[in-house]
mmCIF file of C-alpha atoms and ligand atoms in Angstrom:
data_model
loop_
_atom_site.group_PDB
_atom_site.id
_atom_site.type_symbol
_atom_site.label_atom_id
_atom_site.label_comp_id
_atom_site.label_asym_id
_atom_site.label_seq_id
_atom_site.Cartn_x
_atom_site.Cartn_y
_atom_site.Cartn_z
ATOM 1 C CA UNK H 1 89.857 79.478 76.395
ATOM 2 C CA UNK H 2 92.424 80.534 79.247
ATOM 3 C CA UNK H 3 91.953 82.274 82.645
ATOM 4 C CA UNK H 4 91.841 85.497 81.798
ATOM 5 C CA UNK H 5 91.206 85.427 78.192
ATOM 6 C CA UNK H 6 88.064 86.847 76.741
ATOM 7 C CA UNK H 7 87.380 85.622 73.147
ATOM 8 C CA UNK H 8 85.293 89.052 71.156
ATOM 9 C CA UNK H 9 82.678 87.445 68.419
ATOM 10 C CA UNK H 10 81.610 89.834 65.904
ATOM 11 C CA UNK H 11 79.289 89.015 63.156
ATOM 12 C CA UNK H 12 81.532 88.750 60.105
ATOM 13 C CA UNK H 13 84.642 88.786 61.676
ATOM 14 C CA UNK H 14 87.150 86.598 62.682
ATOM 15 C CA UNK H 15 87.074 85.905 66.887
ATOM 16 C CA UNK H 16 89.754 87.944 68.516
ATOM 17 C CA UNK H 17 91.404 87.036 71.515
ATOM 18 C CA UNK H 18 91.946 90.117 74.191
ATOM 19 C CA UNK H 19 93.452 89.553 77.630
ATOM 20 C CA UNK H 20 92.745 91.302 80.388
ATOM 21 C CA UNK H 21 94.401 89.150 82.998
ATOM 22 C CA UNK H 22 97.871 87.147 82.884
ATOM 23 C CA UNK H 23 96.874 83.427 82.819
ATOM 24 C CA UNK H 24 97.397 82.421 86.313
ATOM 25 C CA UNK H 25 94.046 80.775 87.214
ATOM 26 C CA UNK H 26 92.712 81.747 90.853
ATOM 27 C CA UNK H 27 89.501 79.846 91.802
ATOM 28 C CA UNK H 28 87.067 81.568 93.320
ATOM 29 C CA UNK H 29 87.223 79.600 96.841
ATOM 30 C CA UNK H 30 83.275 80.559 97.298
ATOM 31 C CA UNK H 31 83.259 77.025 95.024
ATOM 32 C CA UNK H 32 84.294 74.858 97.440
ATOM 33 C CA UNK H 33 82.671 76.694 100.424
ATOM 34 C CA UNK H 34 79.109 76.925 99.422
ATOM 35 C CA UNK H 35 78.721 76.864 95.763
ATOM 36 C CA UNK H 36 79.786 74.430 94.126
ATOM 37 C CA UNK H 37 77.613 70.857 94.153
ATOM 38 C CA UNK H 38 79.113 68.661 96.989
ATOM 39 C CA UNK H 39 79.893 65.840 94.310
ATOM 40 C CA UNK H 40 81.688 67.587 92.485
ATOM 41 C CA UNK H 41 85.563 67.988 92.386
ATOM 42 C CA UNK H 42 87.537 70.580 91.858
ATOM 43 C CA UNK H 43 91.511 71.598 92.299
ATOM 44 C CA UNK H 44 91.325 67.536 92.743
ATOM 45 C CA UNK H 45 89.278 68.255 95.699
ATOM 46 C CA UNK H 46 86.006 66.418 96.261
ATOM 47 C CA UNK H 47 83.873 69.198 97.731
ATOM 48 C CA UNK H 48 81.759 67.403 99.958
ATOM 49 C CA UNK H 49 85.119 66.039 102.218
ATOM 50 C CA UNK H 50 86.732 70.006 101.709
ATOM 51 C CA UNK H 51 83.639 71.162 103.875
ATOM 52 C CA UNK H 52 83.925 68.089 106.446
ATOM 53 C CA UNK H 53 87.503 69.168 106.618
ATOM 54 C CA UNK H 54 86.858 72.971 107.224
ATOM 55 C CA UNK H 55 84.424 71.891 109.861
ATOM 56 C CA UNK H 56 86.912 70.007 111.878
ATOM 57 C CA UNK H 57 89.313 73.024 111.219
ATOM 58 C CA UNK H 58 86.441 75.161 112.786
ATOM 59 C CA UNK H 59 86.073 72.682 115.622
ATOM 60 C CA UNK H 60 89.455 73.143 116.355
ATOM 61 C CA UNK H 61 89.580 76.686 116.361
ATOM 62 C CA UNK H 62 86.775 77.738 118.045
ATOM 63 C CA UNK H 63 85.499 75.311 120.256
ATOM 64 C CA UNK H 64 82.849 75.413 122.987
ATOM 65 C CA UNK H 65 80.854 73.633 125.637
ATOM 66 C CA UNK H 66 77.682 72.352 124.189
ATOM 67 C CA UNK H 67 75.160 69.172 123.565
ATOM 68 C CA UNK H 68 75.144 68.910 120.288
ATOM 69 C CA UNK H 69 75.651 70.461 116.735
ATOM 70 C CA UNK H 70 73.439 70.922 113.895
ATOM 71 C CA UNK H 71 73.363 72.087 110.609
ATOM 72 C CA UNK H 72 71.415 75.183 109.129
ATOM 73 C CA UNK H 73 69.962 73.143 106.202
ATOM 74 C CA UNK H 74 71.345 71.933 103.876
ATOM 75 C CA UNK H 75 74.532 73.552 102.771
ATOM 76 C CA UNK H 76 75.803 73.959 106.978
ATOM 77 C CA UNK H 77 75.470 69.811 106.606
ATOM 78 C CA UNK H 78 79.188 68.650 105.795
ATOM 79 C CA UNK H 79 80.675 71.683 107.846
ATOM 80 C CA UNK H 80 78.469 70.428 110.717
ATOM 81 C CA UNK H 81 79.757 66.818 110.494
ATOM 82 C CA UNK H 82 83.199 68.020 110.611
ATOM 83 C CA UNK H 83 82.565 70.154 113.346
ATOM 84 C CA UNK H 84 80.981 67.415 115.622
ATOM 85 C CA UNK H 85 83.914 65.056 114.146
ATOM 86 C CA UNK H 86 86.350 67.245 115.680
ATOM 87 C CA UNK H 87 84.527 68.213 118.431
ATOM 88 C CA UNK H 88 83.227 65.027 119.553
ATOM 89 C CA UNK H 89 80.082 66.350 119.893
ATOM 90 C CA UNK H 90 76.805 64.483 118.639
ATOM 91 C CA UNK H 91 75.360 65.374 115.396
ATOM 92 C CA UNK H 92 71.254 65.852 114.827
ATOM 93 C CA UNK H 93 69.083 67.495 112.299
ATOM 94 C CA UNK H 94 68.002 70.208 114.566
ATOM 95 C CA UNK H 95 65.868 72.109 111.734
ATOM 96 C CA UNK H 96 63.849 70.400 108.619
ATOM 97 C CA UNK H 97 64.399 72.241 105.362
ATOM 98 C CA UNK H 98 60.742 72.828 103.102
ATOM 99 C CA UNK H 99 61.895 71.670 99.834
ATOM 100 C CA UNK H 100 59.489 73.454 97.994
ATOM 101 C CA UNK H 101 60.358 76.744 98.601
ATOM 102 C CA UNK H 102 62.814 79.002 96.932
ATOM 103 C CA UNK H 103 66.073 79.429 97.818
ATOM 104 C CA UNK H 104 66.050 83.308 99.883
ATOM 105 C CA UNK H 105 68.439 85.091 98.496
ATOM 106 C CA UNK H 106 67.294 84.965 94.900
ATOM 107 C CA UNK H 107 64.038 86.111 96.234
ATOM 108 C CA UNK H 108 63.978 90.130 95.783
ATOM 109 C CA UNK H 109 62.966 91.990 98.968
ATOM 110 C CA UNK H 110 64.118 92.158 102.466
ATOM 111 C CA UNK H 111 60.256 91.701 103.484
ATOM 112 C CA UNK H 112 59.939 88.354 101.194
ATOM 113 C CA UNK H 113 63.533 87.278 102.358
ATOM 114 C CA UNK H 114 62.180 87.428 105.800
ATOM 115 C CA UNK H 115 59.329 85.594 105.110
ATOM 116 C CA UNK H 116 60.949 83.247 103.297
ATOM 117 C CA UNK H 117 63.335 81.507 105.973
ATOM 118 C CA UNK H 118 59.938 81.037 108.643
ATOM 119 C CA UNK H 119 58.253 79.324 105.367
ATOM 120 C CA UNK H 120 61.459 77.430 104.379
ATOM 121 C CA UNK H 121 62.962 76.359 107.933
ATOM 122 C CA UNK H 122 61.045 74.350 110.828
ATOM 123 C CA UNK H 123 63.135 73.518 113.467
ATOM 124 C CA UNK H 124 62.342 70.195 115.818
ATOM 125 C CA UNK H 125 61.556 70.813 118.867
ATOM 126 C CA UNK H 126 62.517 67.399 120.199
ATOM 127 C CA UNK H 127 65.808 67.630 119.059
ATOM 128 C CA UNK H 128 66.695 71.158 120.455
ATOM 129 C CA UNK H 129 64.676 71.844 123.474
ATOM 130 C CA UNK H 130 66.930 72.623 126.689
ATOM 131 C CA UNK H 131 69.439 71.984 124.702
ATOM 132 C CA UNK H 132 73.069 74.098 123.780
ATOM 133 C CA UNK H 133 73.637 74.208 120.569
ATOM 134 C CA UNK H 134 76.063 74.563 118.190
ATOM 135 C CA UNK H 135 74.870 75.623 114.950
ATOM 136 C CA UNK H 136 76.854 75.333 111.481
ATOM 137 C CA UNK H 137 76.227 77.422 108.948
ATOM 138 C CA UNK H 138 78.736 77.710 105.698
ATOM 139 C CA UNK H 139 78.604 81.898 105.412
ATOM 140 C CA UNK H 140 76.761 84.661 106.760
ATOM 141 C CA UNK H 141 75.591 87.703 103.890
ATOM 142 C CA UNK H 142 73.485 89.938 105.534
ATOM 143 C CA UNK H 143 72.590 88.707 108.800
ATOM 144 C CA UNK H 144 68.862 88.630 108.591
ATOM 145 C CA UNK H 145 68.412 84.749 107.857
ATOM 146 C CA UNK H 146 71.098 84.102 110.352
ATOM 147 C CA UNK H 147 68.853 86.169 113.156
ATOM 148 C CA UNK H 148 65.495 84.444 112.274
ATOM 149 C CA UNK H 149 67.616 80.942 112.625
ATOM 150 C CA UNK H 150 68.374 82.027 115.867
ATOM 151 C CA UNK H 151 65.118 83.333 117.225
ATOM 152 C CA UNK H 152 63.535 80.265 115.793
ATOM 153 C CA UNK H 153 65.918 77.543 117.668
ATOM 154 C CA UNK H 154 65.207 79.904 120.865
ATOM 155 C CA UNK H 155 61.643 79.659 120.475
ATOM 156 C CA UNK H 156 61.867 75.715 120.247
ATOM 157 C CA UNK H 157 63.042 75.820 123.338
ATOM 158 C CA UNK H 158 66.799 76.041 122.929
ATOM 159 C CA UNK H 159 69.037 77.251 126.073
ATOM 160 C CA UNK H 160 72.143 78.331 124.153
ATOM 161 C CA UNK H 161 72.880 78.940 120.487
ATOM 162 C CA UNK H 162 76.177 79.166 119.528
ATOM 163 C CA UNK H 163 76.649 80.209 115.659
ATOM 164 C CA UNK H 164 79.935 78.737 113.888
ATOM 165 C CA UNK H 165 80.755 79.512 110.214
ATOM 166 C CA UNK H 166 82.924 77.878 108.261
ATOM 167 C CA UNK H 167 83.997 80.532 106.332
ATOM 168 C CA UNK H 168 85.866 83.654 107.181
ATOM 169 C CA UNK H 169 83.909 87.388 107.606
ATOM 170 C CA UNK H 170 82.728 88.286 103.669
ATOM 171 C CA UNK H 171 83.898 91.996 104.234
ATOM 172 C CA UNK H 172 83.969 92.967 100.655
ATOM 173 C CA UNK H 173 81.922 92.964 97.778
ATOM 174 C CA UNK H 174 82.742 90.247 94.569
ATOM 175 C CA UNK H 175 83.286 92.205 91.065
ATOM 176 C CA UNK H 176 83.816 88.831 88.864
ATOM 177 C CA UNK H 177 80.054 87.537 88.507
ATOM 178 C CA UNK H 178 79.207 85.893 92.081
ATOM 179 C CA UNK H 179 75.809 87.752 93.266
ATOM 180 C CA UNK H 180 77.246 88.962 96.774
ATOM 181 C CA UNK H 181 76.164 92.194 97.825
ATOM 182 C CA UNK H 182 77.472 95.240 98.022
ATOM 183 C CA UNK H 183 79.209 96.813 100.536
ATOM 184 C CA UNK H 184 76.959 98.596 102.607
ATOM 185 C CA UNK H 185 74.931 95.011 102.432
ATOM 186 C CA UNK H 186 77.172 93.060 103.446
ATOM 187 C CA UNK H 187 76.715 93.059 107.359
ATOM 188 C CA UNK H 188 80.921 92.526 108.505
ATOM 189 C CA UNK H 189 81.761 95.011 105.869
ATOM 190 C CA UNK H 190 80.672 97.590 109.036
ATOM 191 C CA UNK H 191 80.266 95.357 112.074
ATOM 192 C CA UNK H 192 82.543 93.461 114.518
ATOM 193 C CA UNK H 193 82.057 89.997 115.064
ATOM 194 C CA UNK H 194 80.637 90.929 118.387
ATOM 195 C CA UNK H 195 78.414 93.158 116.495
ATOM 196 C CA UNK H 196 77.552 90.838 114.360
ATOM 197 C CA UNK H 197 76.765 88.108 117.452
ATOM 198 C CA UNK H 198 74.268 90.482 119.394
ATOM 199 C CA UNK H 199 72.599 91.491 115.766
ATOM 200 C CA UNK H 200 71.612 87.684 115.334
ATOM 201 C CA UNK H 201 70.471 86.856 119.279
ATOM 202 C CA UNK H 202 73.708 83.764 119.507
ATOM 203 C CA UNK H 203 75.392 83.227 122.666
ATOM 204 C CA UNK H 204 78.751 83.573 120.495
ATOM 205 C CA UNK H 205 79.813 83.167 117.309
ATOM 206 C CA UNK H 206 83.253 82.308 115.449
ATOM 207 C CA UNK H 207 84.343 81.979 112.023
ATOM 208 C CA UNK H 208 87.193 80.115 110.105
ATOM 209 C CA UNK H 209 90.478 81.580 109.164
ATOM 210 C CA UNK H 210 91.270 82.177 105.846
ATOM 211 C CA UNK H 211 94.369 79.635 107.275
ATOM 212 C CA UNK H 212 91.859 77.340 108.167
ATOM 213 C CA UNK H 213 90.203 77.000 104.888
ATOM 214 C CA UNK H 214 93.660 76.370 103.631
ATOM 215 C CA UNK H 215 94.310 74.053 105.917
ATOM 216 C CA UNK H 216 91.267 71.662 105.114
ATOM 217 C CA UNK H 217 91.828 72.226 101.040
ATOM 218 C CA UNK H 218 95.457 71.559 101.882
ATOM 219 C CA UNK H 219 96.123 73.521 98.711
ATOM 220 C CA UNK H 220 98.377 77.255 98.552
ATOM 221 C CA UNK H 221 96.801 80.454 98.567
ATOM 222 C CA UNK H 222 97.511 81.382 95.373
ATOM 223 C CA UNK H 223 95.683 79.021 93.822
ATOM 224 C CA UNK H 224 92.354 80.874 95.067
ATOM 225 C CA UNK H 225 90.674 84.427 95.254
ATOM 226 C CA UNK H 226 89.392 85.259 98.541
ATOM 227 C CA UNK H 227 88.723 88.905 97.460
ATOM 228 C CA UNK H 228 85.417 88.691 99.042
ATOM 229 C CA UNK H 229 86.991 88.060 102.464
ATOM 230 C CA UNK H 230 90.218 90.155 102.292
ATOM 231 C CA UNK H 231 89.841 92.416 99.863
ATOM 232 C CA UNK H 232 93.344 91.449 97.571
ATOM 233 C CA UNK H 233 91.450 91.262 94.223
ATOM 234 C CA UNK H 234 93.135 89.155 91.865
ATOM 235 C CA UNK H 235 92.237 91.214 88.814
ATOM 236 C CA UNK H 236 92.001 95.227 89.339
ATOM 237 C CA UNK H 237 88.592 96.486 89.406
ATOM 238 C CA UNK H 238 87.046 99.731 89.224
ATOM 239 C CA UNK H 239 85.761 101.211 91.823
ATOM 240 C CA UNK H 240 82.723 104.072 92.266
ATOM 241 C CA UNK H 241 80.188 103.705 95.597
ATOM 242 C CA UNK H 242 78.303 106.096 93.201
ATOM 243 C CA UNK H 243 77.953 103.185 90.481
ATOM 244 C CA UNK H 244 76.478 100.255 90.798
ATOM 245 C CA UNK H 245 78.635 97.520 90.385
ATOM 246 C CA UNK H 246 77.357 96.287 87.033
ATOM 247 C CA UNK H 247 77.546 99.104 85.379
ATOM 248 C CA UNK H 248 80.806 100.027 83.709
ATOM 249 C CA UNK H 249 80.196 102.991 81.731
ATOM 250 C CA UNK H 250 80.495 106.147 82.777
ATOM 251 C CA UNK H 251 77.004 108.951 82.640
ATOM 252 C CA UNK H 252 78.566 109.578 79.027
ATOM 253 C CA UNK H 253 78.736 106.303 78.014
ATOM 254 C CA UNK H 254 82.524 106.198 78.097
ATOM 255 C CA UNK H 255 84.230 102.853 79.678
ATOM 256 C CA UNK H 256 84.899 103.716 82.871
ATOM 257 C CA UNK H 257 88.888 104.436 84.443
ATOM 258 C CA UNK H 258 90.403 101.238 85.301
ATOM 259 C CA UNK H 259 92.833 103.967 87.203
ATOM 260 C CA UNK H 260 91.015 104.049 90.554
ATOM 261 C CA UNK H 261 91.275 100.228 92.031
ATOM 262 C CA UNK H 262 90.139 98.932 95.177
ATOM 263 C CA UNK H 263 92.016 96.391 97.122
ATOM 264 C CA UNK H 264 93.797 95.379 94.524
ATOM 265 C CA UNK H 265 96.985 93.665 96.264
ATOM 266 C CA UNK H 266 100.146 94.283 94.903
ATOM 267 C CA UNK H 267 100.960 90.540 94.628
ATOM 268 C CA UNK H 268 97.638 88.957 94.440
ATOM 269 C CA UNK H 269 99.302 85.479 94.946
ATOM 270 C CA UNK H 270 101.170 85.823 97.683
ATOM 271 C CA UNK H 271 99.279 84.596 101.047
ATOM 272 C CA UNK H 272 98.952 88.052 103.609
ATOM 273 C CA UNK H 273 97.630 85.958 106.369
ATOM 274 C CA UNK H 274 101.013 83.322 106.905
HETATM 275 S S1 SF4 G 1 85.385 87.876 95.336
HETATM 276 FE FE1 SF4 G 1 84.636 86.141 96.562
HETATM 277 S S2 SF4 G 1 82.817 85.350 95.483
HETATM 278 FE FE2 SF4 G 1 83.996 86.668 94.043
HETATM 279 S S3 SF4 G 1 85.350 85.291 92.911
HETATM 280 FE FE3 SF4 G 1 86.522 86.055 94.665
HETATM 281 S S4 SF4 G 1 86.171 84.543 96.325
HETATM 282 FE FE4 SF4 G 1 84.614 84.203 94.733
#
């Protein structure tokens, strides 16, 4: 099969090919920020040394006087190395990760997401008492983990948290299968970063640039979608605050209008933010 092919199987009848996209193949760049397995490679990139790279990018853009930086564990980790790489800034393990709890935001309610990150995270005193720290982390949804993070380190004695993400601001919601939220969810889709800083108790906070991602994958910005972050869908998608995002029928039953399209850029593949 081929990007943007969908192949129809009907019982029988012969498979039919439909397209509903031309073939040019744009990743979804959420792969090599936080999903995809850190041994794996992908665009010929190994993803572990991407995120190492996009934390020295990070370092580099958005530095700041501290002791030491730390991961939110475990997928902050490479992003953190990078970040005290470029920084020269120690690295520790400033928080222990449960391993036998779930991962949060599979888990259904705000109330058990809540719970989750005080069951999941422990943070080490020793290594972050009267200390400033700068803490990794590879993307922030909806804020709430982010704030108990925060509120934890302080309690373990911590003098300064300062929150870096190694991502840009996910302002908009993702129509091709990737379980972000939706809009009204999505905490920068109606806060400022300095909003978003005094919601989650850090003494500042700084993404990366969409440049700066493309800077450590060294790759064009074609070859990605970063929908998610500004809103230039590769594919058109329908658009209804009414619906819910899965659902592509209409009350009647009838597909729904591919007429009214949000975002959609009127050349996808060329890079806005040059
Ligand atoms: S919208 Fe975001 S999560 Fe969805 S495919 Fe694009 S980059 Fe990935």
């Amino acid at each position: 099969m081929e990007p943007g092919e969908i192949i129809v199987l009907e019982e029988g009848k012969e498979p039919v090919s439909v397209r509903f996209a031309d073939g040019h193949e744009q990743l979804c760049v959420f792969e090599l920020i936080y999903f995809g397995r850190p041994d794996s490679y992908m665009l010929g990139r190994n993803l572990y040394e991407s995120r190492r790279r996009m934390g020295v990018a990070l370092a580099r853009e958005a530095p700041v006087a501290a002791d030491l930086v730390m991961p939110v564990p475990d997928t902050g980790a490479p992003a953190a190395a990078g970040y005290a790489e470029g920084s020269g800034l120690p690295y520790r393990e400033g928080m222990v990760r449960n391993r036998y709890s779930g991962r949060t935001f599979i888990q259904p309610s705000q109330a058990m997401r809540q719970r989750g990150v005080t069951v999941k995270l422990s943070p080490l005193r020793e290594v972050v008492a009267g200390k400033r720290l700068i803490v990794v982390d590879d993307s922030i949804v909806r804020g709430t983990t982010t704030r108990q993070i925060v509120a934890l380190l302080r309690k373990a004695g911590a003098t300064e948290v300062h929150l870096r993400v190694s991502s840009p601001p996910i302002h908009h919601p993702c129509f091709y299968g990737i379980d972000t939220q939706i809009e009204t969810e999505l905490i920068a889709s109606t806060n400022s970063v300095e909003q978003i800083r005094e919601f989650v108790g850090a003494d500042s906070l700084s993404y990366l640039s969409i440049g700066g991602v493309l800077e450590a994958l060294d790759l064009p910005y074609d070859r990605f979608c970063f929908a998610c972050f500004d809103g230039r869908y590769p594919v058109p998608v329908p658009y209804d605050t009414a619906r819910h995002k899965f659902v592509l029928e209409d009350a009647d039953g009838e597909p729904v209008s591919l007429g009214e399209v949000k975002g959609a850029a009127e050349n996808p593949h060329e890079n806005p933010h040059e």
